[in-house]
Structure formats: structure tokens, C-alpha cells
Tab-separated table of C-alpha atoms in Angstrom:
chain	number	residue	atom	x	y	z
J	1	MET	CA	-40.326	27.058	-44.487
J	2	GLU	CA	-38.824	24.034	-46.174
J	3	SER	CA	-35.331	25.422	-45.587
J	4	GLN	CA	-36.008	25.921	-41.870
J	5	TYR	CA	-37.373	22.371	-41.614
J	6	SER	CA	-34.258	21.025	-43.356
J	7	LYS	CA	-32.002	22.885	-40.925
J	8	LYS	CA	-33.855	21.436	-37.930
J	9	LYS	CA	-33.731	17.956	-39.443
J	10	SER	CA	-30.022	18.325	-40.153
J	11	PHE	CA	-29.395	19.536	-36.596
J	12	ILE	CA	-31.272	16.565	-35.092
J	13	VAL	CA	-29.418	14.081	-37.324
J	14	ASN	CA	-26.028	15.611	-36.449
J	15	ALA	CA	-26.891	15.682	-32.734
J	16	VAL	CA	-27.940	12.018	-32.771
J	17	TYR	CA	-24.823	11.123	-34.761
J	18	ALA	CA	-22.560	12.940	-32.277
J	19	LEU	CA	-24.391	11.323	-29.352
J	20	LEU	CA	-23.906	7.861	-30.870
J	21	ILE	CA	-20.196	8.521	-31.350
J	22	VAL	CA	-19.852	9.672	-27.735
J	23	LEU	CA	-21.788	6.617	-26.544
J	24	ILE	CA	-19.643	4.234	-28.610
J	25	VAL	CA	-16.437	5.841	-27.342
J	26	TYR	CA	-17.675	5.691	-23.742
J	27	VAL	CA	-18.702	2.025	-23.955
J	28	SER	CA	-15.448	1.166	-25.710
J	29	LEU	CA	-13.305	2.865	-23.073
J	30	LYS	CA	-15.411	1.610	-20.175
J	31	TYR	CA	-15.788	-2.044	-21.145
J	32	LEU	CA	-13.781	-2.894	-24.269
J	33	PHE	CA	-10.594	-1.393	-22.804
J	34	ASN	CA	-10.747	-3.861	-19.914
J	35	LEU	CA	-10.836	-6.747	-22.396
J	36	VAL	CA	-8.026	-5.620	-24.694
J	37	SER	CA	-5.836	-3.870	-22.093
J	38	PRO	CA	-3.292	-6.752	-21.745
J	39	PHE	CA	-2.651	-6.712	-25.505
J	40	LEU	CA	-2.710	-2.915	-25.705
J	41	PHE	CA	-0.070	-2.532	-22.985
J	42	ALA	CA	1.924	-5.384	-24.531
J	43	PHE	CA	1.970	-3.507	-27.843
J	44	ILE	CA	2.976	-0.243	-26.116
J	45	PHE	CA	5.886	-1.915	-24.299
J	46	ALA	CA	6.986	-3.698	-27.478
J	47	PHE	CA	6.843	-0.369	-29.355
J	48	LEU	CA	8.971	1.354	-26.693
J	49	LEU	CA	11.600	-1.400	-26.928
J	50	GLN	CA	11.807	-1.389	-30.742
J	51	LYS	CA	14.222	1.515	-31.141
J	52	PRO	CA	16.791	0.246	-28.590
J	53	SER	CA	16.404	-3.249	-30.074
J	54	ARG	CA	17.256	-2.008	-33.558
J	55	ARG	CA	20.235	-0.013	-32.301
J	56	ILE	CA	21.647	-2.926	-30.314
J	57	SER	CA	21.021	-5.252	-33.260
J	58	ALA	CA	22.865	-2.925	-35.645
J	59	PHE	CA	25.777	-2.649	-33.217
J	60	THR	CA	26.089	-6.352	-32.280
J	61	LYS	CA	24.928	-7.832	-35.642
J	62	ILE	CA	22.464	-10.018	-33.708
J	63	PRO	CA	18.991	-10.415	-35.284
J	64	THR	CA	16.495	-7.874	-33.956
J	65	LYS	CA	14.084	-10.646	-32.984
J	66	TRP	CA	16.485	-12.140	-30.427
J	67	VAL	CA	17.576	-8.740	-29.119
J	68	SER	CA	13.903	-7.871	-28.576
J	69	LEU	CA	13.373	-11.075	-26.590
J	70	VAL	CA	16.306	-10.257	-24.308
J	71	LEU	CA	15.167	-6.647	-23.806
J	72	VAL	CA	11.614	-7.724	-22.960
J	73	PHE	CA	12.987	-10.170	-20.406
J	74	VAL	CA	15.262	-7.509	-18.874
J	75	PHE	CA	12.400	-4.977	-18.913
J	76	TYR	CA	9.925	-7.169	-17.026
J	77	SER	CA	12.600	-8.518	-14.683
J	78	THR	CA	13.571	-4.972	-13.699
J	79	ILE	CA	9.949	-3.971	-13.146
J	80	GLY	CA	9.327	-7.149	-11.113
J	81	VAL	CA	12.324	-6.493	-8.857
J	82	LEU	CA	11.312	-2.855	-8.317
J	83	ILE	CA	7.716	-3.803	-7.489
J	84	ALA	CA	8.923	-6.495	-5.094
J	85	LEU	CA	11.264	-4.068	-3.289
J	86	LEU	CA	8.587	-1.368	-3.097
J	87	GLY	CA	6.045	-3.941	-1.877
J	88	VAL	CA	8.345	-5.135	0.898
J	89	LYS	CA	9.038	-1.536	1.930
J	90	LEU	CA	5.342	-0.663	1.845
J	91	ILE	CA	4.364	-3.711	3.894
J	92	ALA	CA	7.080	-2.917	6.446
J	93	THR	CA	5.909	0.707	6.691
J	94	VAL	CA	2.235	-0.233	7.062
J	95	THR	CA	3.101	-2.900	9.639
J	96	ALA	CA	5.111	-0.396	11.668
J	97	LEU	CA	2.265	2.125	11.453
J	98	ILE	CA	-0.333	-0.425	12.553
J	99	SER	CA	1.874	-1.492	15.456
J	100	GLN	CA	1.994	2.154	16.592
J	101	LEU	CA	-1.794	2.597	16.534
J	102	PRO	CA	-2.420	1.020	19.998
J	103	ILE	CA	0.266	3.261	21.482
J	104	LEU	CA	-1.239	6.297	19.751
J	105	TYR	CA	-4.693	5.363	21.074
J	106	GLU	CA	-3.460	4.737	24.623
J	107	ASN	CA	-1.265	7.834	24.893
J	108	GLN	CA	-3.199	10.355	22.802
J	109	LEU	CA	-6.736	9.446	21.776
J	110	GLU	CA	-7.953	7.778	24.988
J	111	PRO	CA	-6.849	10.634	27.315
J	112	PHE	CA	-8.384	13.135	24.880
J	113	LEU	CA	-11.746	11.323	24.900
J	114	LEU	CA	-11.720	10.848	28.686
J	115	ASN	CA	-10.950	14.498	29.313
J	116	SER	CA	-13.697	15.511	26.900
J	117	PHE	CA	-16.267	13.263	28.603
J	118	HIS	CA	-15.247	14.491	32.041
J	119	GLY	CA	-15.643	18.065	30.870
J	120	ILE	CA	-19.139	17.275	29.551
J	121	GLU	CA	-20.068	15.583	32.851
J	122	ASP	CA	-18.858	18.565	34.855
J	123	ALA	CA	-20.878	20.902	32.655
J	124	LEU	CA	-24.001	18.739	32.991
J	125	ASP	CA	-23.846	18.698	36.806
J	126	ALA	CA	-25.197	22.240	36.857
J	127	LEU	CA	-28.151	21.379	34.622
J	128	SER	CA	-31.567	20.012	35.507
J	129	PRO	CA	-32.079	16.237	35.992
J	130	THR	CA	-34.562	16.201	33.110
J	131	PHE	CA	-31.951	17.506	30.699
J	132	ILE	CA	-29.386	15.027	32.048
J	133	ASP	CA	-31.804	12.121	31.460
J	134	LYS	CA	-32.457	13.365	27.938
J	135	PHE	CA	-28.730	13.687	27.283
J	136	ASN	CA	-28.063	10.157	28.584
J	137	ALA	CA	-30.818	8.748	26.371
J	138	ASP	CA	-29.463	10.579	23.323
J	139	PHE	CA	-25.935	9.491	24.174
J	140	ASP	CA	-27.028	5.836	24.471
J	141	GLN	CA	-28.754	6.132	21.096
J	142	PHE	CA	-25.595	7.667	19.619
J	143	VAL	CA	-23.454	4.829	20.988
J	144	ASN	CA	-25.856	2.215	19.588
J	145	SER	CA	-25.954	3.865	16.170
J	146	LEU	CA	-22.185	4.228	16.238
J	147	GLY	CA	-21.846	0.526	16.971
J	148	ALA	CA	-24.201	-0.302	14.103
J	149	ASN	CA	-22.234	1.949	11.762
J	150	VAL	CA	-18.951	0.380	12.839
J	151	THR	CA	-20.420	-3.080	12.230
J	152	GLU	CA	-21.661	-2.001	8.803
J	153	MET	CA	-18.295	-0.491	7.962
J	154	SER	CA	-16.546	-3.679	9.080
J	155	LEU	CA	-18.811	-5.792	6.864
J	156	SER	CA	-18.220	-3.411	3.959
J	157	LEU	CA	-14.477	-3.581	4.544
J	158	ILE	CA	-14.578	-7.380	4.661
J	159	GLY	CA	-16.623	-7.386	1.450
J	160	MET	CA	-14.156	-5.043	-0.228
J	161	ILE	CA	-11.212	-7.217	0.828
J	162	SER	CA	-13.064	-10.299	-0.440
J	163	ASN	CA	-13.709	-8.596	-3.782
J	164	ILE	CA	-10.053	-7.612	-4.081
J	165	ALA	CA	-8.959	-11.150	-3.189
J	166	SER	CA	-11.384	-12.671	-5.705
J	167	SER	CA	-10.158	-10.323	-8.462
J	168	LEU	CA	-6.473	-11.136	-7.901
J	169	PRO	CA	-6.468	-14.352	-9.983
J	170	GLY	CA	-7.991	-12.506	-12.949
J	171	PHE	CA	-5.485	-9.667	-12.494
J	172	PHE	CA	-2.514	-12.046	-12.467
J	173	ILE	CA	-3.879	-13.831	-15.555
J	174	LYS	CA	-4.015	-10.465	-17.362
J	175	ILE	CA	-0.447	-9.707	-16.291
J	176	LEU	CA	0.700	-13.126	-17.540
J	177	ILE	CA	-1.094	-12.640	-20.879
J	178	MET	CA	0.452	-9.181	-21.219
J	179	ILE	CA	3.976	-10.504	-20.606
J	180	ILE	CA	3.585	-13.405	-23.036
J	181	SER	CA	2.007	-11.115	-25.657
J	182	THR	CA	4.870	-8.653	-25.326
J	183	PHE	CA	7.373	-11.365	-26.224
J	184	PHE	CA	5.428	-12.390	-29.333
J	185	ILE	CA	4.690	-8.816	-30.454
J	186	ALA	CA	8.295	-7.704	-29.918
J	187	MET	CA	9.572	-10.637	-31.985
J	188	ASP	CA	7.308	-9.904	-34.972
J	189	TYR	CA	6.594	-6.221	-34.435
J	190	ASN	CA	7.274	-5.092	-38.017
J	191	ILE	CA	5.297	-7.980	-39.524
J	192	LEU	CA	2.257	-7.268	-37.330
J	193	VAL	CA	2.369	-3.524	-37.997
J	194	ARG	CA	2.669	-3.958	-41.769
J	195	PHE	CA	-0.186	-6.497	-41.789
J	196	THR	CA	-2.428	-4.128	-39.801
J	197	LEU	CA	-1.669	-1.139	-42.041
J	198	ARG	CA	-2.421	-3.155	-45.179
J	199	GLN	CA	-6.025	-3.493	-44.003
J	200	PHE	CA	-6.578	0.244	-44.521
J	201	SER	CA	-6.704	2.468	-47.569
J	202	PRO	CA	-3.736	4.767	-48.320
J	203	LYS	CA	-5.684	7.660	-46.783
J	204	GLY	CA	-6.475	5.549	-43.694
J	205	ARG	CA	-2.824	4.547	-43.319
J	206	GLU	CA	-1.804	8.183	-43.533
J	207	ILE	CA	-4.276	9.119	-40.799
J	208	ILE	CA	-3.173	6.229	-38.544
J	209	LEU	CA	0.531	7.084	-38.900
J	210	SER	CA	-0.243	10.746	-38.238
J	211	ILE	CA	-2.217	9.812	-35.103
J	212	LYS	CA	0.567	7.521	-33.885
J	213	LYS	CA	3.231	10.194	-34.365
J	214	TYR	CA	1.162	12.850	-32.630
J	215	ILE	CA	0.191	10.629	-29.679
J	216	VAL	CA	3.805	9.578	-29.093
J	217	ASN	CA	4.933	13.207	-29.068
J	218	THR	CA	1.939	14.252	-26.952
J	219	LEU	CA	2.596	11.576	-24.332
J	220	PHE	CA	6.117	12.933	-23.963
J	221	VAL	CA	4.658	16.440	-23.589
J	222	VAL	CA	2.172	15.279	-20.921
J	223	ILE	CA	4.889	13.453	-18.979
J	224	ARG	CA	7.067	16.556	-19.137
J	225	SER	CA	4.155	18.762	-18.015
J	226	TYR	CA	3.379	16.648	-14.960
J	227	ALA	CA	7.088	16.398	-14.182
J	228	ILE	CA	7.127	20.219	-14.045
J	229	ILE	CA	4.054	20.227	-11.773
J	230	MET	CA	5.579	17.606	-9.459
J	231	SER	CA	8.833	19.595	-9.326
J	232	ILE	CA	6.946	22.753	-8.323
J	233	THR	CA	5.029	20.784	-5.663
J	234	PHE	CA	8.311	19.312	-4.385
J	235	ILE	CA	9.903	22.767	-4.081
J	236	GLU	CA	6.846	24.156	-2.263
J	237	LEU	CA	6.772	21.213	0.142
J	238	SER	CA	10.520	21.347	0.779
J	239	ILE	CA	10.399	25.044	1.647
J	240	GLY	CA	7.199	24.717	3.713
J	241	LEU	CA	8.302	21.663	5.707
J	242	SER	CA	11.727	23.230	6.308
J	243	LEU	CA	10.070	26.375	7.679
J	244	ILE	CA	7.969	24.166	9.982
J	245	GLN	CA	11.291	22.582	11.051
J	246	MET	CA	10.159	19.096	10.106
J	247	ASN	CA	12.736	16.321	10.257
J	248	ASN	CA	13.672	14.751	6.872
J	249	ALA	CA	11.784	17.547	5.100
J	250	ILE	CA	13.352	16.812	1.689
J	251	ILE	CA	12.544	13.072	1.763
J	252	ILE	CA	8.973	13.705	2.947
J	253	ALA	CA	8.509	16.386	0.270
J	254	LEU	CA	9.739	14.008	-2.438
J	255	THR	CA	7.379	11.241	-1.261
J	256	ILE	CA	4.336	13.540	-1.204
J	257	ALA	CA	5.252	15.047	-4.606
J	258	LEU	CA	5.361	11.559	-6.156
J	259	PHE	CA	2.028	10.729	-4.475
J	260	ASP	CA	0.560	13.980	-5.819
J	261	ILE	CA	0.239	12.528	-9.333
J	262	LEU	CA	-2.817	10.514	-8.211
J	263	PRO	CA	-5.967	12.517	-9.014
J	264	VAL	CA	-8.191	11.154	-6.226
J	265	LEU	CA	-5.719	11.024	-3.344
J	266	GLY	CA	-2.959	13.442	-4.311
J	267	THR	CA	-1.248	15.574	-1.684
J	268	GLY	CA	-4.309	15.429	0.577
J	269	GLY	CA	-4.017	11.635	0.835
J	270	ILE	CA	-0.937	12.158	3.015
J	271	MET	CA	-1.245	15.660	4.450
J	272	ILE	CA	-4.858	15.531	5.698
J	273	PRO	CA	-4.277	12.393	7.849
J	274	TRP	CA	-1.028	14.017	8.993
J	275	VAL	CA	-2.972	17.100	10.125
J	276	LEU	CA	-5.517	14.925	11.987
J	277	ILE	CA	-2.772	12.968	13.755
J	278	ASN	CA	-1.177	16.198	14.960
J	279	LEU	CA	-4.561	17.423	16.182
J	280	LEU	CA	-5.020	14.209	18.192
J	281	GLN	CA	-1.542	14.703	19.630
J	282	ARG	CA	-2.545	18.302	20.558
J	283	ASP	CA	0.268	19.695	18.447
J	284	TYR	CA	-1.989	22.451	17.152
J	285	GLN	CA	0.791	24.642	15.788
J	286	THR	CA	2.137	21.907	13.504
J	287	ALA	CA	-1.393	20.896	12.480
J	288	VAL	CA	-2.316	24.455	11.464
J	289	SER	CA	1.014	24.916	9.657
J	290	LEU	CA	0.527	21.681	7.672
J	291	LEU	CA	-3.067	22.639	6.842
J	292	VAL	CA	-2.008	26.080	5.561
J	293	LEU	CA	0.773	24.459	3.509
J	294	TYR	CA	-1.681	21.929	2.046
J	295	LEU	CA	-4.197	24.643	1.094
J	296	PHE	CA	-1.449	26.724	-0.509
J	297	ILE	CA	-0.171	23.768	-2.575
J	298	THR	CA	-3.716	22.805	-3.622
J	299	VAL	CA	-4.541	26.321	-4.809
J	300	ILE	CA	-1.264	26.649	-6.724
J	301	ARG	CA	-1.734	23.173	-8.267
J	302	ASN	CA	-5.260	23.995	-9.474
J	303	ILE	CA	-3.964	27.219	-11.030
J	304	ILE	CA	-0.843	25.910	-12.770
J	305	GLU	CA	-2.035	22.437	-13.888
J	306	PRO	CA	-4.533	23.580	-16.553
J	307	LYS	CA	-2.120	26.308	-17.682
J	308	ILE	CA	0.951	24.065	-18.001
J	309	VAL	CA	-0.794	21.014	-19.450
J	310	GLY	CA	-3.037	23.121	-21.684
J	311	SER	CA	-0.195	25.208	-23.074
J	312	GLN	CA	1.842	22.086	-23.846
J	313	LEU	CA	-1.128	20.455	-25.618
J	314	GLY	CA	-2.295	23.598	-27.376
J	315	LEU	CA	-5.558	23.753	-25.402
J	316	HIS	CA	-7.139	26.595	-23.452
J	317	PRO	CA	-6.714	26.178	-19.641
J	318	VAL	CA	-10.505	26.070	-19.137
J	319	VAL	CA	-10.837	23.295	-21.729
J	320	THR	CA	-7.962	21.382	-20.140
J	321	LEU	CA	-9.482	21.731	-16.666
J	322	PHE	CA	-12.821	20.491	-17.983
J	323	CYS	CA	-11.141	17.472	-19.645
J	324	ILE	CA	-9.213	16.617	-16.464
J	325	PHE	CA	-12.351	16.887	-14.316
J	326	LEU	CA	-14.502	14.881	-16.737
J	327	GLY	CA	-11.841	12.237	-17.286
J	328	ALA	CA	-11.187	11.788	-13.566
J	329	ASN	CA	-14.890	11.286	-12.829
J	330	LEU	CA	-15.502	8.889	-15.723
J	331	PHE	CA	-12.301	6.844	-15.963
J	332	GLY	CA	-10.050	7.792	-13.037
J	333	VAL	CA	-6.309	8.106	-13.676
J	334	ILE	CA	-6.606	7.038	-17.323
J	335	GLY	CA	-9.217	9.724	-17.952
J	336	VAL	CA	-7.063	12.454	-16.375
J	337	PHE	CA	-4.353	11.867	-18.979
J	338	GLY	CA	-6.472	10.438	-21.797
J	339	PHE	CA	-9.150	13.117	-22.174
J	340	PRO	CA	-6.793	16.107	-22.706
J	341	ILE	CA	-4.684	14.016	-25.113
J	342	ALA	CA	-7.785	12.880	-27.052
J	343	LEU	CA	-9.093	16.423	-27.402
J	344	SER	CA	-5.635	17.672	-28.380
J	345	LEU	CA	-5.500	14.936	-31.038
J	346	LEU	CA	-8.906	15.988	-32.407
J	347	LYS	CA	-7.721	19.602	-32.560
J	348	HIS	CA	-4.526	18.549	-34.352
J	349	LEU	CA	-6.427	16.487	-36.955
J	350	ASN	CA	-8.932	19.307	-37.400
J	351	ASP	CA	-6.181	21.907	-37.869
J	352	ALA	CA	-4.449	19.642	-40.392
J	353	GLY	CA	-7.676	19.292	-42.369
J	354	THR	CA	-7.868	15.515	-41.830
J	355	ILE	CA	-11.254	15.840	-40.134
J	356	ASN	CA	-13.724	18.702	-39.820
J	357	VAL	CA	-15.132	18.851	-36.293
J	358	PHE	CA	-14.493	22.389	-35.027
J	359	LYS	CA	-15.139	25.657	-36.792
């Protein structure tokens, strides 16, 4: 009896302990990450630039500190120029699309709605006056509710834009802090790393270095895995759009494949609106072809993603799919990549005997 009571007590203690760990990790990722993210990304960028800095320093005989400063400057300058060029291109594309909306409404949507209403009126002429009065009343109610919904959506959109505008100063401050921190960390990278490691016991330092080595290798594996997935999506899109006889099929396929990396939007963020536009233009054949192509790509993606990512990380496809789903719902893009990597790291440490979590 005492043994059974001890087992129950031990189970409750372990369950509470595991729950507290999960809660701490969740709160840390959800709130603490937002506070330390500028310094975390600064450290990551400084780490990535260390190896080329040391090589250039050994070749030119210039101190590593000054080489690191130059590389950080070149790194952020290149990123800034690329973002500026992409921003200008995106603004030009969106502007051109918005300018085409009135033409699309006048030539496609308005005639479609008018023809639909005329067809409804012709069908109602044969019905009783009572039914017509009821239909008119319901239609007026629909129009009023539609107007209220449009107004509510407009207010929500204005609120969302206001929130984005109000968060921009804080975002730019974080970017500025990250850039400045990168310069300082890159200059004294070895000093900072040695100081941090000295705060841990020899066993703790061994674990930290093992985690760092595994995460670096795992990130490369994840990038390679998603590069394979994007390549497969690109090939599928290229073949499908070419069979549909779409102009610039290769360029469109490349754009959608790059967009496919986003977990929320993905391929559907481009192809579903594309299908709807073709339906409004009464190009039903193209719309159906694009829809079939989208469904095919989505099914193939859901089959190969857990298999490819899981096999690269040493995880079962079901476990990988669960991690991707859970991470996307909790933390968005970061969770999609972070959860499989975190579980893979736990498995690696468990297999190495560093920790004992799984049996």
C-alpha cells in the first residue's frame, strides 16, 4: 500500500515538475524572447561572421577586431540595400495592382453582379407578390448588414494600420540596438564567450558546447531540408503552370516557391486569390486548373515535409508533423523551425546520456 502511494506521489511530483518546465519555457519564448531578441540576433550574426573574420585576419595580418567591424558593416549594408530594392519593387507591384482594381471591377465584377441580379429578378417575376415582398425585405436587411460589416471591417483595418504604425518606432529601435550590439559583440566575441563559459561548471560548459555544436549543425540540416521542399514545389509549379500554358511560368513558379516557406500563407496565399480572380473573369478552365494544381502541391507538401525534415533531424514523421503544427499555432514561423529543432536537441542529449528524459 505504501509502495503504491509512493508511486502516485512520485507521478504527481514529476507531472507538476514537467508542467512547470513547460510553463517556464512557454513564458520565456513568448515574452522573454521579445525582450532579448535584438541581442540574440546580434550574437547570431556576430557568430556567423567570426569564421570569415578570422580567415581574412590571418590572410591580411589585420587584427580580427577591425576585420569584424568591416564585415558587420558590409553585412548590414548589403541587407539594407536588398531590403530597400525589394521594398521599392513590392510597393511598385502593389501600386500597379491597386490601380488595376477599378478596371477589374468595372470590366469583370460589376457586369457579373448586374447579370446575376437581373437573372434573380427574371426568376422572381414568376413568383407570388408575397414572396417578392419577403425577398425584398430580406435583401434590404442583407444590404444593411453588409454595410455594417464593411464599416466594422474598415474600422478594424484602420485600427490594425494604427497599431502597425505605432509599433514601428519600437521596431526600428530594436533594429538599431541589434546593429549596434552586433558591432560590439563582433569586436569582443572571444572575450564575451570565454567570460560566459567561466560562469558554468566544467560539466555545464561541456553541455553548452555540445548544444551549440548540435544546433549549428541542425540549423544547416533544417535549411537544407526546406531548400529540398522548395525545390520540389518549384518543379511541380513549373510543370503545372507550363501545362496550363501560363506566361512566365518559371518566374511565377519561383516566386510562389519562395513564398511557400511561410507557414500561414504559403502557396495558398498566392494561388487562392489567383483562382478567385480567374473565376471573376469567367476563365473557369484556368481557375479549375490552378485549383487542381494547388491541391496537388498542398497534398504532396504535407506528405514530404514531415518525412524530409524528420529524417534529417532523426525524428519520426508523425512527431515532426506534431511539432510543426504545435509550433506554428503557438509561435508562428519561429515555432515551425524551433519546435522540431528543440525536440531533436532533447533526443540528441538523451541519446548521448547527458540528460534522461525519454526511455
